[in-house]
Amino acid sequence: MKRRPGRRAPVPYMDAREFLRHRRDFLSLLGKGALGAGVLGLAACDSGSGEGGDSFQLMGALPPPDAADAVPDVPTFDSSGALPDLKDVTPGETGWVTDGIPSNPPELPDLKDVQSWEGPAGVPPLPDTVQLETLQKDTCTPGDAEGEFPPLAGVPVMPDTLQPSDVVETQDTEGEFPPLAGGIPMPQDVDTGR
Amino acid sequence: MRLTLFLDHACNFRCSYCYNGDHFHREMPLDVAKRAVDLVVDGPRPLKQVGYFGGEPLLRFELLKASTDYVRLRTAQYPAPVTLVVTTNGSLLDDERLDWLGVNGFHVGVSIDGTRAAQDACRVYPGGRSTHDDVVAGIRRTLEKGLPLKTVSVVDPANAAELPATFRFLVELGVRDMSFNINYEADWDEAARDAFRLQFHEFTDAYVDLFRRGTILRVNVLDAKVITHLKGGFACSDRCDFGCEELAVAPSGNLYPCDRLIGEDARPDVIIGTVFEGVDTAARDRLIAAKNAVLSECADCGLVNRCMHWCGCVNYAMTGSVGEVSGLLCWFEQLFIEEADRAAGILFAEKNPGFIKRFYSFAL
């Protein structure tokens, strides 16, 4: 079976950078639940970060969005504005979805019903900047910033042909299961920078 | 550094697709385990994780315990404890073993192919007797005792028809973190691929439905593709470290860049040293260079940054070379990206709270 190069198609959801630009739209939605005040406060805090020390005075009341922050009710996902395919809806006999759409779509779960959702006390501070791990290079080379194994006994020392390190130190992320022998490598979630 | 100790080739199962050899008995001597720990602890990078694998590692529970004691001894001065993981077939997870694993902070990975039909298609005891009840009981005990658990399910043409049912079965069992690994060495002919496409579509629908019901899941085949869209591709740190940040040790003491390459420990082209002589960095770097050469082959693909073409172990299994990509991998990866984007697009458009929490928490 021959390889068939794939084509990059429009992706109907925001990447991390887009999401950061449109964050307030989602925070206001999520604010309907238990996180309301806290999340809105965080949003306000973020809007003021770097601007001065009045951020926390805005807790619970967002400042008027400026043009750059204005977010449409339904975000568009690509230049064509295409939304996910919602046609061909057919009822599922088992109650499970068909073509991604349930016959009787349940209401969105209230925030308190979402498993593992953290309450306001657990809301981490919003980082000033989010560090995104982005693939910058076409190749990854082994890093040796921390040194190298000693040469084998009886083997001539080989010149160090490794490139400078571009291996990002991995971080333990709460909730992620460590790499498992026999498993396939998983990418880490977007780095929060925390 | 992540160290995997392959405690024994022996296993009490006879899975049809097992890449770990014929289950002959070759137990790792404790001295080899200790030398492996010494090699890493005395090496350039700190030991962060020890994983036990096989064969069935719980058949060598005393060795596992003694090795873990030695890890504790050698890393007593570390600021944080070493992460401990065991990958097991689940049939030996009794109270005694689980209590010890729990006290010692283990993460438990259990291989289960899913429903009884899926499991019995490939994962059976010698003679063909079903393993399903024993494995499910082991998973239930693990969850009851509160140990971190992840399942690994091998998807083979013989059990692919069960995939959506398997997904629901695992969720109902209480599993929230699951890995579905394709058996790339199987015969995925056109009919099998067509059938799989339909099953995977239904699988993805079930994933969407569970998020709608408020359940946050971790499912490797879909999550990986969503995350790579968010990040713009696999980061270097996401790719397998192949001997730099990862070492796998066979019972003989041979070193491999990944546990999946050990097999019957008879592949000299992917051995990168021994615990007695150390890491052959030249051999390791040759493998890494060959693995990285894949990119030029795939440079004309628009999905290259979201694809697993860089996984030398999968390439080796499919083509016999760490640096040669199979067309079958291409096919699966493109399907996974397509379905992940479909599911994520639906959930994103709905602003599903669980989905936002799972993937965009960095911004909340």
XYZ file of C-alpha atoms in Angstrom, chain A residues 1-8 11-20 23 25-27 29-30 42 73 75 77 83-84 86 95-102 106-109 111 113-118 124 126-127 130 132-135 138-153 158 161-162 166-170 172 174-192 194, chain B residues 1-2 4 19 39 44-46 48-49 53 83 85 87 107-109 148-150 152 168 176-177 181 193 201 205-206 208-209 212-216 218 220 223-227 229-232 234-239 244 247 259-260 277-282 284-285 288 292 295 297-298 300-303 305-306 308 310 314 325-328 330-331 334 341-342 344-346 348 350-351 353-354 356-358 360 362-364:
206
model
C 0.000 0.000 0.000
C 1.531 3.298 -1.093
C 1.633 6.444 0.903
C -0.846 9.077 -0.192
C 0.119 12.560 0.923
C -2.734 14.220 2.752
C -4.169 17.654 2.194
C -4.568 20.266 4.844
C -10.249 22.677 10.703
C -13.604 23.536 12.293
C -12.336 24.481 15.742
C -9.916 27.026 17.028
C -6.294 26.355 17.636
C -4.733 27.565 20.852
C -3.793 30.997 19.596
C -7.211 31.647 18.088
C -8.867 30.499 21.267
C -6.856 32.920 23.338
C -11.426 33.481 25.132
C -16.769 34.366 24.495
C -16.220 31.014 26.134
C -15.665 32.368 29.581
C -20.661 30.840 28.509
C -18.921 28.874 31.205
C -10.210 35.988 35.849
C -21.823 34.849 19.155
C -17.174 32.001 16.124
C -13.609 28.714 12.110
C -19.439 25.058 10.392
C -19.286 21.334 11.076
C -24.858 19.088 10.665
C -29.888 6.577 22.016
C -26.355 7.112 20.800
C -25.630 9.716 18.209
C -25.754 9.219 14.506
C -23.491 11.310 12.368
C -22.480 13.145 15.461
C -25.961 14.466 16.241
C -28.331 12.968 18.812
C -29.453 16.859 25.519
C -29.114 20.243 27.082
C -25.578 21.227 27.640
C -24.541 19.896 31.018
C -20.944 23.077 34.798
C -22.216 18.152 36.338
C -19.023 18.029 34.382
C -16.742 15.493 35.932
C -13.457 16.696 37.281
C -14.418 20.318 36.826
C -12.797 22.425 39.470
C -5.588 28.610 38.877
C -4.390 33.066 34.646
C -0.905 33.181 33.247
C 0.502 31.101 27.475
C 2.475 27.091 23.321
C 4.602 24.207 22.301
C 4.702 24.724 18.609
C 6.542 22.654 16.130
C 11.085 19.899 10.669
C 13.321 17.576 12.608
C 13.895 16.838 16.237
C 17.364 15.967 17.360
C 18.399 14.496 20.671
C 19.379 17.006 23.261
C 22.531 16.566 25.251
C 22.327 19.655 27.378
C 22.537 17.504 30.459
C 25.459 15.479 29.197
C 25.909 12.146 27.509
C 26.421 8.576 28.577
C 30.075 7.650 28.958
C 31.655 5.859 25.987
C 31.480 2.106 25.886
C 34.422 0.168 27.184
C 32.964 9.128 18.797
C 27.564 14.882 16.149
C 24.427 15.892 17.987
C 15.809 21.433 20.918
C 14.157 18.933 23.174
C 11.751 20.713 25.454
C 11.833 19.465 29.001
C 8.656 17.596 29.639
C 4.091 16.501 34.490
C -2.074 17.004 36.380
C -4.432 14.325 35.210
C -2.228 12.916 32.505
C -1.238 9.272 32.755
C 2.509 8.816 32.324
C 3.794 7.175 29.158
C 2.952 3.516 29.187
C 5.136 0.681 27.952
C 3.415 -0.862 24.985
C 1.462 2.288 24.291
C 1.707 4.823 21.512
C 3.238 8.189 22.415
C 0.698 10.902 23.152
C 1.325 14.604 22.703
C 1.178 16.622 25.871
C -1.713 18.999 26.292
C -1.059 22.623 25.468
C 1.388 23.939 28.005
C -0.228 26.326 30.428
C 2.315 27.332 34.935
C 15.053 9.531 31.656
C 12.311 6.966 31.335
C 11.375 0.324 30.995
C 4.886 -8.754 19.164
C 23.156 3.088 34.453
C 23.581 12.283 32.471
C 19.845 12.637 32.981
C 17.824 12.022 36.123
C 12.014 10.194 36.096
C 10.022 7.052 35.431
C 6.623 -4.578 31.018
C 6.981 7.760 38.615
C 4.116 2.344 35.955
C 1.650 -2.547 32.032
C 0.077 3.799 37.762
C -1.518 0.702 36.252
C -1.932 0.136 32.551
C -4.631 5.528 38.429
C -5.655 3.309 35.543
C -5.351 3.460 31.803
C -4.664 -0.273 26.218
C -18.987 2.070 25.483
C -11.742 7.356 31.621
C -8.285 7.148 30.085
C -3.477 0.904 19.406
C -10.207 -0.866 6.077
C -17.022 6.856 12.607
C -19.952 9.626 17.491
C -19.891 7.865 20.843
C -19.069 13.187 21.044
C -22.064 11.805 22.846
C -22.433 15.876 25.700
C -23.355 13.796 28.715
C -20.705 15.535 30.776
C -18.043 12.855 30.774
C -14.514 14.007 30.149
C -8.918 10.791 27.395
C -5.492 8.678 22.503
C -7.197 13.466 21.562
C -3.777 13.357 19.948
C -5.117 14.817 16.744
C -7.053 17.557 18.514
C -4.011 18.510 20.555
C -4.203 21.006 15.865
C -4.171 23.213 18.964
C -0.389 23.210 19.114
C 0.370 23.277 15.430
C 3.680 17.305 17.552
C 6.339 19.121 19.530
C 9.786 17.613 19.708
C 9.116 16.669 23.314
C 6.027 14.723 22.229
C 7.981 12.429 19.966
C 17.967 9.768 24.753
C 15.672 3.244 27.506
C 10.083 -1.162 24.699
C 8.205 -2.005 21.522
C 28.766 -1.942 28.818
C 26.543 1.102 28.694
C 24.765 2.969 25.928
C 26.257 2.739 22.468
C 25.539 6.332 21.580
C 26.804 5.901 18.040
C 21.585 5.086 19.028
C 22.314 8.188 16.990
C 17.700 8.530 15.435
C 14.339 11.615 11.369
C 10.453 13.761 7.182
C 9.757 11.382 2.524
C 6.650 13.005 3.943
C 4.781 16.887 0.537
C 1.994 15.954 2.965
C -0.156 18.729 4.400
C -0.780 16.731 7.552
C 2.907 17.833 11.604
C -0.089 15.947 13.000
C 2.883 9.742 13.753
C 8.154 9.770 13.236
C 5.667 1.585 14.297
C 6.722 4.937 6.506
C 4.042 2.504 5.438
C 1.093 3.591 3.339
C -1.125 1.858 5.865
C -0.784 7.088 6.250
C -4.284 5.764 5.799
C -5.525 10.583 7.884
C -11.586 17.209 13.546
C -15.201 16.232 12.925
C -13.945 18.509 17.840
C -15.734 20.751 15.352
C -19.117 19.597 16.634
C -16.518 23.300 19.754
C -21.659 23.644 20.838
C -19.153 25.192 23.255
C -17.989 22.698 28.667
C -16.253 19.367 29.079
C -13.425 23.236 26.486
C -12.164 22.078 29.863
C -10.325 19.097 28.378
C -8.534 24.616 26.276
C -4.683 26.551 29.408
C -6.779 29.620 28.639
C -9.363 29.350 31.413
